[in-house]
Amino acid sequence: MRPQAAIFGDLEARSDRWTARFGLCDLRRLRSCLQLLPDLRTGATCRGRRRISSAILARAASMGNSQSQSPPAHPRFASASRAFAQKELEDLRSLFFSLAAQSQPNGRHVSLPVFQAYFRVRGPLGERLFDLITQKRKDGKLNFEDLVIAKATYEKGTRDEIEDFIYQLLDVGDDGNVTRSDLESVMITVFDSVFSPKRVQTAGSPNQEDLHIFLDSANFSETVQGHGDRRMSLEDLRRWFALVPSVRKFLGSLLVPADSGRPGSQVPRLSCWNNVDSGEIILNEEYAWHIGGVLSEGELEHWKLLYHSSLSGLSFSTFLGSVNNSEGPTILIIKDREGHIYGDMKSFLFQLYPHASIYRPTGANRNVQWCAVNFTSEDIPNGIGFGGRVNHFGLFISASFDQGQTFACTTFGSPCLSTASRILPEVIECWGVVQKKQLEKQDAVKGTILERFKEDRHMLNMVGLANSSE
């Protein structure tokens, strides 16, 4: 006769097979029955214990059949479970039972309305997400296995697995084609989720101009057979995500509860001066959300206006003084007379209009910033520039603030940011990022302008003019 511990060990070893046969809810009932039967713990012969075990299995099977038979375990469930620590799995199980209890009395699955209410992803995007997680069964029932498999793929998978999942997510029509209309319906839901109700028009749609700056940066390189429409390839999606990282952040975190601070949903609080008409300000919530896609959480709390050309005057020294007094990173935004809006945040260039794009350093060179003033040599342009080289900058504004230039730039992999290379600034804004934990104030750096911008002097070294002012 085998000892009692061995029999219970055998039962535990068979739990995976029982899970497949009875489902998780029934397995929990089964284990409860085992713990309550004294005959399995004391006395009783081995044959008697086998009869009792068979009776319990039969009872568990009848329980499953009487409450709609649970489907067989999904073949990916075991491997997906291994992506989580035991505590994570228990938390997922608790979440599932909580949502299932809200969905129907017997608590065997999660319904679409409860799913959407909890994760706060509504509209076509929420419906498509639910459809993908439930393996496209179209039965409106999300079970525990679905949740584990989806989160293992979507949150803990490789970059390719995650982006493939998002690509399928964008196909809201489920026809194998991600078209501009699919992308627009998704972005409407994204805007509705990210921005406060006051930023949403009464018709229920976001500002169309703000919406289209994101859509217009996307490429649809493939032709849809039998239709005049074009579709986005997976590579198109990856290139779009590089330009609009805020969208990538948000779409990659839809199964993170909204209340816990979902990545991609934070919009900085913008503080302007009291005497500034909001209609004069270039930066709005949508633009700030876009720029914030490449910043850390601590840099998305609060941004304050440091300089505005309409109120501060077209003074380069005033501009430099405002920037130098800021304790954190700064955001420079320029609107030219052609209506294009672009800027820089020290380590990357961005464009806000007519389409949203962010261009980060490629590593091709270290020509990130240029700053010069009061030079008389034509070889040293007075002003502030970003990327590229002298007289061929990715973006440059003269010290007089009345003209500038933009060229295709290998430093950031950016194209010409305006209609023509020569630009005529209309409005110049500078914002300071108020970091969550401000660094201790340091003594003001004394000396010449070049000494205050030592980190950019490598551009002067590049043209052999580093000591021209000394």
Short mmCIF file of C-alpha atoms in Angstrom, two decimals:
data_model
loop_
_atom_site.label_atom_id
_atom_site.label_comp_id
_atom_site.label_asym_id
_atom_site.label_seq_id
_atom_site.Cartn_x
_atom_site.Cartn_y
_atom_site.Cartn_z
CA MET A 1 0.00 0.00 0.00
CA ARG A 2 1.41 3.41 -0.98
CA PRO A 3 1.45 6.06 1.72
CA GLN A 4 -1.18 8.76 1.70
CA ALA A 5 1.32 11.49 0.68
CA ALA A 6 2.17 9.57 -2.50
CA ILE A 7 -1.48 9.35 -3.48
CA PHE A 8 -1.94 13.07 -3.04
CA GLY A 9 1.28 13.63 -4.97
CA ASP A 10 -0.16 11.64 -7.86
CA LEU A 11 -3.31 13.71 -7.77
CA GLU A 12 -1.31 16.94 -7.93
CA ALA A 13 0.80 15.58 -10.79
CA ARG A 14 -2.40 14.95 -12.77
CA SER A 15 -3.71 18.50 -12.18
CA ASP A 16 -2.70 19.70 -15.64
CA ARG A 17 -4.77 16.95 -17.26
CA TRP A 18 -7.68 17.74 -14.97
CA THR A 19 -7.45 21.42 -15.90
CA ALA A 20 -7.85 20.46 -19.54
CA ARG A 21 -10.82 18.23 -18.77
CA PHE A 22 -12.77 20.24 -16.24
CA GLY A 23 -11.64 23.86 -16.50
CA LEU A 24 -10.12 25.97 -13.76
CA CYS A 25 -13.33 26.71 -11.85
CA ASP A 26 -14.23 23.03 -11.61
CA LEU A 27 -10.68 22.09 -10.64
CA ARG A 28 -10.86 24.42 -7.68
CA ARG A 29 -14.10 22.72 -6.58
CA LEU A 30 -12.40 19.34 -7.00
CA ARG A 31 -9.50 20.29 -4.79
CA SER A 32 -11.92 21.59 -2.17
CA CYS A 33 -13.68 18.22 -2.19
CA LEU A 34 -10.38 16.39 -1.72
CA GLN A 35 -9.51 18.47 1.30
CA LEU A 36 -12.88 17.82 2.92
CA LEU A 37 -12.87 14.02 2.61
CA PRO A 38 -11.32 12.39 5.71
CA ASP A 39 -11.38 8.96 4.09
CA LEU A 40 -8.57 10.04 1.80
CA ARG A 41 -6.46 11.18 4.75
CA THR A 42 -7.04 8.34 7.22
CA GLY A 43 -8.13 4.71 7.25
CA ALA A 44 -9.75 3.30 4.13
CA THR A 45 -8.03 0.77 1.95
CA CYS A 46 -6.15 1.64 -1.21
CA ARG A 47 -9.05 0.17 -3.26
CA GLY A 48 -11.49 2.28 -1.25
CA ARG A 49 -9.50 5.40 -1.86
CA ARG A 50 -9.48 4.69 -5.59
CA ARG A 51 -13.29 4.32 -5.53
CA ILE A 52 -13.62 7.63 -3.70
CA SER A 53 -11.24 9.33 -6.14
CA SER A 54 -13.26 7.97 -9.10
CA ALA A 55 -16.47 9.22 -7.49
CA ILE A 56 -14.98 12.69 -7.04
CA LEU A 57 -13.81 12.79 -10.65
CA ALA A 58 -17.24 11.73 -11.86
CA ARG A 59 -18.85 14.39 -9.68
CA ALA A 60 -16.52 17.09 -11.01
CA ALA A 61 -17.27 16.00 -14.58
CA SER A 62 -21.02 16.20 -13.95
CA MET A 63 -20.56 19.66 -12.44
CA GLY A 64 -18.77 20.82 -15.59
CA ASN A 65 -21.39 19.28 -17.88
CA SER A 66 -24.29 20.72 -15.92
CA GLN A 67 -22.91 24.28 -16.15
CA SER A 68 -21.91 24.23 -19.82
CA GLN A 69 -18.84 22.10 -20.56
CA SER A 70 -15.55 24.02 -20.36
CA PRO A 71 -13.51 23.89 -23.60
CA PRO A 72 -10.23 21.94 -23.72
CA ALA A 73 -7.13 23.81 -22.57
CA HIS A 74 -5.61 25.94 -25.31
CA PRO A 75 -2.26 24.47 -26.48
CA ARG A 76 -0.53 27.82 -25.80
CA PHE A 77 -1.81 28.15 -22.25
CA ALA A 78 0.95 26.14 -20.55
CA SER A 79 3.78 28.06 -22.26
CA ALA A 80 2.00 31.40 -21.73
CA SER A 81 1.65 30.66 -18.01
CA ARG A 82 5.40 30.25 -17.71
CA ALA A 83 5.87 33.91 -18.72
CA PHE A 84 4.47 34.96 -15.33
CA ALA A 85 5.69 34.59 -11.78
CA GLN A 86 3.33 32.69 -9.47
CA LYS A 87 2.22 35.91 -7.78
CA GLU A 88 1.42 37.47 -11.17
CA LEU A 89 -0.68 34.47 -12.12
CA GLU A 90 -2.58 34.63 -8.85
CA ASP A 91 -3.24 38.34 -9.40
CA LEU A 92 -4.48 37.60 -12.91
CA ARG A 93 -6.73 34.86 -11.58
CA SER A 94 -8.16 37.21 -8.95
CA LEU A 95 -8.79 39.86 -11.58
CA PHE A 96 -10.49 37.35 -13.84
CA PHE A 97 -12.83 36.06 -11.12
CA SER A 98 -13.69 39.63 -10.13
CA LEU A 99 -14.59 40.63 -13.69
CA ALA A 100 -16.38 37.33 -14.33
CA ALA A 101 -18.53 37.86 -11.22
CA GLN A 102 -19.56 41.24 -12.64
CA SER A 103 -20.39 39.68 -16.00
CA GLN A 104 -22.94 36.99 -15.00
CA PRO A 105 -24.15 35.16 -11.88
CA ASN A 106 -22.13 31.96 -12.30
CA GLY A 107 -18.90 33.91 -13.01
CA ARG A 108 -17.47 31.62 -15.68
CA HIS A 109 -16.37 34.24 -18.20
CA VAL A 110 -15.92 37.99 -18.73
CA SER A 111 -18.35 39.80 -21.02
CA LEU A 112 -17.47 42.54 -23.52
CA PRO A 113 -19.21 45.39 -21.61
CA VAL A 114 -17.42 44.54 -18.35
CA PHE A 115 -14.09 44.17 -20.21
CA GLN A 116 -14.47 47.56 -21.88
CA ALA A 117 -15.56 49.28 -18.68
CA TYR A 118 -12.59 47.97 -16.71
CA PHE A 119 -9.85 48.63 -19.29
CA ARG A 120 -11.58 51.78 -20.61
CA VAL A 121 -11.06 50.91 -24.25
CA ARG A 122 -14.31 51.48 -26.08
CA GLY A 123 -15.50 51.78 -29.65
CA PRO A 124 -14.11 49.71 -32.54
CA LEU A 125 -10.70 49.47 -30.84
CA GLY A 126 -12.17 47.93 -27.67
CA GLU A 127 -14.30 45.50 -29.65
CA ARG A 128 -11.34 44.45 -31.79
CA LEU A 129 -9.13 43.95 -28.72
CA PHE A 130 -11.77 41.73 -27.10
CA ASP A 131 -12.14 39.75 -30.33
CA LEU A 132 -8.39 39.08 -30.56
CA ILE A 133 -8.09 38.09 -26.92
CA THR A 134 -10.99 35.62 -27.23
CA GLN A 135 -9.29 33.94 -30.22
CA LYS A 136 -12.02 35.32 -32.56
CA ARG A 137 -14.54 32.80 -31.24
CA LYS A 138 -17.32 35.40 -31.54
CA ASP A 139 -19.06 33.95 -28.47
CA GLY A 140 -18.66 37.06 -26.32
CA LYS A 141 -16.95 35.06 -23.57
CA LEU A 142 -13.43 35.76 -22.33
CA ASN A 143 -12.03 32.97 -20.16
CA PHE A 144 -8.97 32.85 -17.92
CA GLU A 145 -6.85 31.08 -20.54
CA ASP A 146 -7.62 33.86 -23.03
CA LEU A 147 -6.43 36.49 -20.59
CA VAL A 148 -3.17 34.70 -19.77
CA ILE A 149 -2.31 33.98 -23.41
CA ALA A 150 -3.09 37.54 -24.54
CA LYS A 151 -1.07 39.21 -21.79
CA ALA A 152 1.86 36.82 -22.30
CA THR A 153 1.98 37.71 -26.01
CA TYR A 154 1.00 41.36 -25.87
CA GLU A 155 2.97 42.43 -22.80
CA LYS A 156 5.77 39.89 -22.32
CA GLY A 157 6.41 38.80 -25.90
CA THR A 158 9.24 39.86 -28.19
CA ARG A 159 9.06 43.19 -29.97
CA ASP A 160 7.98 41.42 -33.17
CA GLU A 161 5.23 39.52 -31.34
CA ILE A 162 3.90 42.67 -29.71
CA GLU A 163 3.92 44.71 -32.91
CA ASP A 164 2.29 41.87 -34.83
CA PHE A 165 -0.48 41.82 -32.19
CA ILE A 166 -0.92 45.60 -32.52
CA TYR A 167 -0.97 45.29 -36.32
CA GLN A 168 -3.85 42.82 -36.04
CA LEU A 169 -5.49 45.17 -33.54
CA LEU A 170 -5.52 47.97 -36.11
CA ASP A 171 -7.39 45.76 -38.58
CA VAL A 172 -10.73 46.69 -37.02
CA GLY A 173 -12.62 45.43 -40.05
CA ASP A 174 -10.97 41.98 -39.70
CA ASP A 175 -10.46 41.76 -43.46
CA GLY A 176 -6.68 41.43 -43.44
CA ASN A 177 -6.16 45.06 -44.48
CA VAL A 178 -5.09 47.97 -42.28
CA THR A 179 -6.38 50.96 -44.23
CA ARG A 180 -6.50 54.65 -43.43
CA SER A 181 -10.14 54.33 -42.36
CA ASP A 182 -9.11 51.58 -39.88
CA LEU A 183 -6.37 53.80 -38.53
CA GLU A 184 -8.71 56.78 -38.23
CA SER A 185 -11.28 54.82 -36.20
CA VAL A 186 -8.51 53.62 -33.88
CA MET A 187 -7.06 57.12 -33.43
CA ILE A 188 -10.50 58.54 -32.61
CA THR A 189 -10.74 56.03 -29.75
CA VAL A 190 -7.17 56.82 -28.65
CA PHE A 191 -7.88 60.56 -28.56
CA ASP A 192 -11.11 59.99 -26.68
CA SER A 193 -9.26 57.91 -24.09
CA VAL A 194 -6.25 60.19 -23.66
CA PHE A 195 -7.70 63.68 -23.64
CA SER A 196 -10.21 65.17 -21.25
CA PRO A 197 -13.86 65.49 -22.41
CA LYS A 198 -13.49 69.24 -22.88
CA ARG A 199 -11.03 68.56 -25.70
CA VAL A 200 -13.56 66.36 -27.50
CA GLN A 201 -16.09 68.08 -29.73
CA THR A 202 -19.80 67.72 -29.06
CA ALA A 203 -20.08 65.41 -32.05
CA GLY A 204 -17.96 62.91 -30.14
CA SER A 205 -14.92 63.18 -32.41
CA PRO A 206 -11.59 64.90 -31.70
CA ASN A 207 -10.47 67.96 -33.62
CA GLN A 208 -10.03 66.67 -37.16
CA GLU A 209 -6.97 68.81 -37.84
CA ASP A 210 -5.16 67.43 -34.78
CA LEU A 211 -6.26 63.92 -35.68
CA HIS A 212 -4.96 64.15 -39.25
CA ILE A 213 -1.45 65.27 -38.28
CA PHE A 214 -1.01 61.74 -36.90
CA LEU A 215 -2.73 60.00 -39.80
CA ASP A 216 -0.77 61.96 -42.40
CA SER A 217 2.56 60.72 -41.05
CA ALA A 218 1.55 57.09 -41.76
CA ASN A 219 2.43 55.33 -44.98
CA PHE A 220 0.18 52.85 -46.83
CA SER A 221 2.51 51.17 -49.29
CA GLU A 222 0.45 48.16 -50.41
CA THR A 223 -2.45 48.05 -52.82
CA VAL A 224 -5.64 46.29 -51.72
CA GLN A 225 -6.65 43.89 -54.49
CA GLY A 226 -10.03 44.67 -55.97
CA HIS A 227 -10.23 48.08 -54.26
CA GLY A 228 -8.84 51.53 -54.86
CA ASP A 229 -7.76 51.73 -51.24
CA ARG A 230 -4.23 51.15 -49.97
CA ARG A 231 -3.14 49.34 -46.84
CA MET A 232 -0.37 49.61 -44.29
CA SER A 233 2.21 46.84 -44.15
CA LEU A 234 3.82 45.67 -40.91
CA GLU A 235 6.98 47.55 -41.89
CA ASP A 236 4.88 50.66 -42.54
CA LEU A 237 3.52 50.30 -39.02
CA ARG A 238 7.00 50.08 -37.50
CA ARG A 239 8.15 53.18 -39.37
CA TRP A 240 5.01 55.03 -38.22
CA PHE A 241 5.62 54.04 -34.61
CA ALA A 242 9.16 55.51 -34.85
CA LEU A 243 7.61 58.83 -35.90
CA VAL A 244 4.74 58.80 -33.37
CA PRO A 245 6.05 56.95 -30.28
CA SER A 246 3.18 58.27 -28.14
CA VAL A 247 0.76 56.19 -30.23
CA ARG A 248 3.01 53.13 -29.87
CA LYS A 249 3.13 53.60 -26.09
CA PHE A 250 -0.64 53.79 -25.81
CA LEU A 251 -1.50 50.92 -28.15
CA GLY A 252 1.08 48.73 -26.41
CA SER A 253 -0.51 49.14 -22.97
CA LEU A 254 -4.25 48.61 -23.44
CA LEU A 255 -4.36 45.73 -20.94
CA VAL A 256 -2.85 47.91 -18.22
CA PRO A 257 -5.68 49.21 -15.99
CA ALA A 258 -6.30 52.87 -16.78
CA ASP A 259 -6.29 53.82 -13.08
CA SER A 260 -2.74 52.54 -12.60
CA GLY A 261 -1.20 55.09 -14.97
CA ARG A 262 -1.34 53.48 -18.40
CA PRO A 263 1.80 54.30 -20.45
CA GLY A 264 1.04 56.65 -23.31
CA SER A 265 -1.96 58.29 -21.63
CA GLN A 266 -0.23 61.06 -19.67
CA VAL A 267 -0.50 64.63 -20.98
CA PRO A 268 1.69 67.35 -19.41
CA ARG A 269 -0.02 70.24 -17.63
CA LEU A 270 0.79 73.38 -19.62
CA SER A 271 1.31 76.62 -17.67
CA CYS A 272 1.21 79.90 -19.60
CA TRP A 273 1.64 83.47 -18.47
CA ASN A 274 -1.47 85.30 -17.28
CA ASN A 275 -1.29 87.87 -20.07
CA VAL A 276 -1.05 85.36 -22.91
CA ASP A 277 -4.08 84.72 -25.11
CA SER A 278 -4.41 80.95 -25.51
CA GLY A 279 -5.03 81.53 -29.21
CA GLU A 280 -1.45 82.77 -29.57
CA ILE A 281 0.08 79.62 -28.09
CA ILE A 282 1.33 76.99 -30.53
CA LEU A 283 1.66 74.11 -28.08
CA ASN A 284 -1.61 72.34 -27.24
CA GLU A 285 -2.41 69.09 -25.44
CA GLU A 286 -2.24 66.98 -28.59
CA TYR A 287 1.17 68.38 -29.56
CA ALA A 288 2.47 67.95 -26.00
CA TRP A 289 1.26 64.33 -25.94
CA HIS A 290 3.06 63.72 -29.22
CA ILE A 291 6.37 65.22 -28.01
CA GLY A 292 6.06 63.37 -24.70
CA GLY A 293 6.17 60.03 -26.48
CA VAL A 294 9.97 59.94 -26.13
CA LEU A 295 10.18 61.37 -22.61
CA SER A 296 10.20 59.70 -19.24
CA GLU A 297 7.20 59.71 -16.91
CA GLY A 298 8.92 62.25 -14.66
CA GLU A 299 9.18 64.70 -17.57
CA LEU A 300 5.47 64.60 -18.34
CA GLU A 301 4.12 66.28 -15.21
CA HIS A 302 4.33 69.98 -15.91
CA TRP A 303 5.65 72.24 -18.69
CA LYS A 304 5.86 76.01 -18.31
CA LEU A 305 6.19 78.71 -20.95
CA LEU A 306 9.64 80.36 -20.81
CA TYR A 307 9.68 82.50 -23.94
CA HIS A 308 7.17 83.68 -26.55
CA SER A 309 8.30 85.91 -29.39
CA SER A 310 5.06 87.92 -29.49
CA LEU A 311 5.40 88.97 -25.84
CA SER A 312 9.11 88.67 -25.06
CA GLY A 313 10.24 90.41 -28.22
CA LEU A 314 12.52 89.14 -30.97
CA SER A 315 15.63 89.17 -28.81
CA PHE A 316 18.14 86.37 -28.98
CA SER A 317 19.73 87.39 -25.67
CA THR A 318 16.31 87.39 -23.97
CA PHE A 319 15.67 83.94 -25.39
CA LEU A 320 19.04 82.62 -24.18
CA GLY A 321 18.48 84.13 -20.74
CA SER A 322 15.08 82.42 -20.46
CA VAL A 323 16.54 79.08 -21.48
CA ASN A 324 19.54 79.41 -19.18
CA ASN A 325 17.29 80.08 -16.17
CA SER A 326 15.40 76.83 -16.70
CA GLU A 327 16.48 73.96 -14.47
CA GLY A 328 15.40 71.17 -16.79
CA PRO A 329 15.21 70.34 -20.50
CA THR A 330 13.60 72.87 -22.82
CA ILE A 331 11.32 72.55 -25.82
CA LEU A 332 11.77 74.97 -28.71
CA ILE A 333 8.83 75.32 -31.11
CA ILE A 334 8.87 77.37 -34.30
CA LYS A 335 6.03 78.18 -36.68
CA ASP A 336 7.11 79.55 -40.04
CA ARG A 337 5.16 81.73 -42.41
CA GLU A 338 4.30 78.71 -44.52
CA GLY A 339 2.34 77.30 -41.57
CA HIS A 340 4.78 74.49 -40.75
CA ILE A 341 5.47 73.87 -37.06
CA TYR A 342 8.60 72.13 -35.84
CA GLY A 343 11.17 72.27 -33.08
CA ASP A 344 13.86 70.67 -31.00
CA MET A 345 14.32 69.28 -27.50
CA LYS A 346 18.11 69.05 -27.41
CA SER A 347 18.31 65.38 -28.31
CA PHE A 348 15.74 65.13 -31.09
CA LEU A 349 13.90 67.12 -33.73
CA PHE A 350 10.13 66.97 -34.08
CA GLN A 351 7.45 68.18 -36.44
CA LEU A 352 3.92 69.06 -35.35
CA TYR A 353 2.29 70.32 -38.54
CA PRO A 354 1.29 69.42 -41.23
CA HIS A 355 2.04 65.97 -39.82
CA ALA A 356 3.37 64.64 -36.53
CA SER A 357 6.87 63.16 -36.59
CA ILE A 358 9.77 62.73 -34.18
CA TYR A 359 13.35 62.28 -35.34
CA ARG A 360 15.87 60.98 -32.80
CA PRO A 361 19.67 60.89 -33.15
CA THR A 362 20.85 58.21 -35.56
CA GLY A 363 24.43 58.05 -34.26
CA ALA A 364 25.80 59.17 -37.63
CA ASN A 365 27.53 62.12 -35.91
CA ARG A 366 27.47 64.19 -32.70
CA ASN A 367 26.41 67.48 -34.28
CA VAL A 368 23.41 67.86 -32.00
CA GLN A 369 23.40 71.60 -31.21
CA TRP A 370 24.96 74.86 -32.32
CA CYS A 371 24.84 78.23 -30.58
CA ALA A 372 26.76 81.38 -31.58
CA VAL A 373 26.27 85.13 -31.16
CA ASN A 374 28.20 88.32 -32.00
CA PHE A 375 30.58 86.67 -34.45
CA THR A 376 31.63 88.68 -37.49
CA SER A 377 32.90 85.81 -39.62
CA GLU A 378 30.56 84.57 -42.32
CA ASP A 379 31.81 81.07 -41.55
CA ILE A 380 30.18 81.22 -38.12
CA PRO A 381 26.43 81.85 -38.45
CA ASN A 382 24.98 83.65 -35.43
CA GLY A 383 21.99 81.82 -34.04
CA ILE A 384 20.94 78.44 -32.74
CA GLY A 385 21.00 75.27 -34.83
CA PHE A 386 20.37 71.55 -34.50
CA GLY A 387 21.94 68.71 -36.44
CA GLY A 388 23.64 68.67 -39.82
CA ARG A 389 26.56 71.02 -40.35
CA VAL A 390 27.31 74.72 -40.64
CA ASN A 391 25.09 76.37 -43.26
CA HIS A 392 23.34 73.03 -43.78
CA PHE A 393 21.56 72.47 -40.48
CA GLY A 394 18.65 70.17 -39.77
CA LEU A 395 17.08 73.27 -38.22
CA PHE A 396 18.59 76.73 -37.73
CA ILE A 397 17.24 80.11 -36.55
CA SER A 398 19.36 83.22 -36.96
CA ALA A 399 20.16 85.41 -33.95
CA SER A 400 17.88 88.08 -35.39
CA PHE A 401 15.02 85.53 -35.31
CA ASP A 402 13.89 86.72 -38.74
CA GLN A 403 15.12 83.83 -40.88
CA GLY A 404 16.45 80.31 -40.73
CA GLN A 405 16.99 77.09 -42.64
CA THR A 406 16.11 73.42 -42.61
CA PHE A 407 17.75 70.65 -44.62
CA ALA A 408 17.64 66.89 -44.69
CA CYS A 409 19.86 65.85 -41.81
CA THR A 410 21.77 62.64 -41.10
CA THR A 411 22.21 63.58 -37.42
CA PHE A 412 18.52 62.90 -36.79
CA GLY A 413 17.55 61.16 -40.04
CA SER A 414 15.11 64.02 -40.62
CA PRO A 415 13.93 65.48 -43.92
CA CYS A 416 13.60 69.17 -44.74
CA LEU A 417 10.95 70.26 -42.21
CA SER A 418 9.29 72.95 -44.33
CA THR A 419 8.18 73.57 -47.90
CA ALA A 420 11.56 75.12 -48.74
CA SER A 421 15.00 75.08 -47.09
CA ARG A 422 14.83 78.79 -46.23
CA ILE A 423 12.31 79.52 -43.49
CA LEU A 424 10.79 82.75 -42.15
CA PRO A 425 9.76 82.33 -38.49
CA GLU A 426 6.39 83.73 -37.50
CA VAL A 427 6.18 82.55 -33.87
CA ILE A 428 8.90 81.17 -31.58
CA GLU A 429 8.04 79.51 -28.27
CA CYS A 430 10.22 77.91 -25.65
CA TRP A 431 8.85 75.71 -22.85
CA GLY A 432 10.62 74.39 -19.79
CA VAL A 433 10.09 70.85 -18.54
CA VAL A 434 9.51 70.88 -14.80
CA GLN A 435 10.90 67.53 -13.74
CA LYS A 436 9.28 65.46 -11.03
CA LYS A 437 12.40 65.63 -8.90
CA GLN A 438 14.18 68.90 -9.51
CA LEU A 439 17.94 68.70 -9.35
CA GLU A 440 19.72 70.88 -6.79
CA LYS A 441 20.31 74.36 -8.09
CA GLN A 442 23.78 74.83 -9.41
CA ASP A 443 25.77 78.03 -9.51
CA ALA A 444 25.25 80.01 -12.67
CA VAL A 445 27.99 79.34 -15.20
CA LYS A 446 29.93 82.52 -15.78
CA GLY A 447 31.77 83.50 -18.91
CA THR A 448 31.08 83.92 -22.58
CA ILE A 449 28.13 82.47 -24.46
CA LEU A 450 30.37 79.71 -25.84
CA GLU A 451 31.46 78.76 -22.33
CA ARG A 452 27.80 78.49 -21.26
CA PHE A 453 27.18 76.10 -24.15
CA LYS A 454 30.34 74.00 -23.90
CA GLU A 455 28.52 70.80 -24.81
CA ASP A 456 27.89 72.16 -28.30
CA ARG A 457 31.36 73.41 -29.08
CA HIS A 458 32.19 70.19 -30.92
CA MET A 459 30.42 71.72 -33.93
CA LEU A 460 32.96 74.55 -33.89
CA ASN A 461 35.70 71.96 -33.62
CA MET A 462 34.22 70.29 -36.65
CA VAL A 463 34.90 73.39 -38.78
CA GLY A 464 38.14 74.34 -37.01
CA LEU A 465 36.69 77.42 -35.33
CA ALA A 466 36.46 76.38 -31.70
CA ASN A 467 38.76 79.17 -30.49
CA SER A 468 37.53 81.94 -32.75
CA SER A 469 36.04 83.93 -29.87
CA GLU A 470 39.02 83.60 -27.57
#
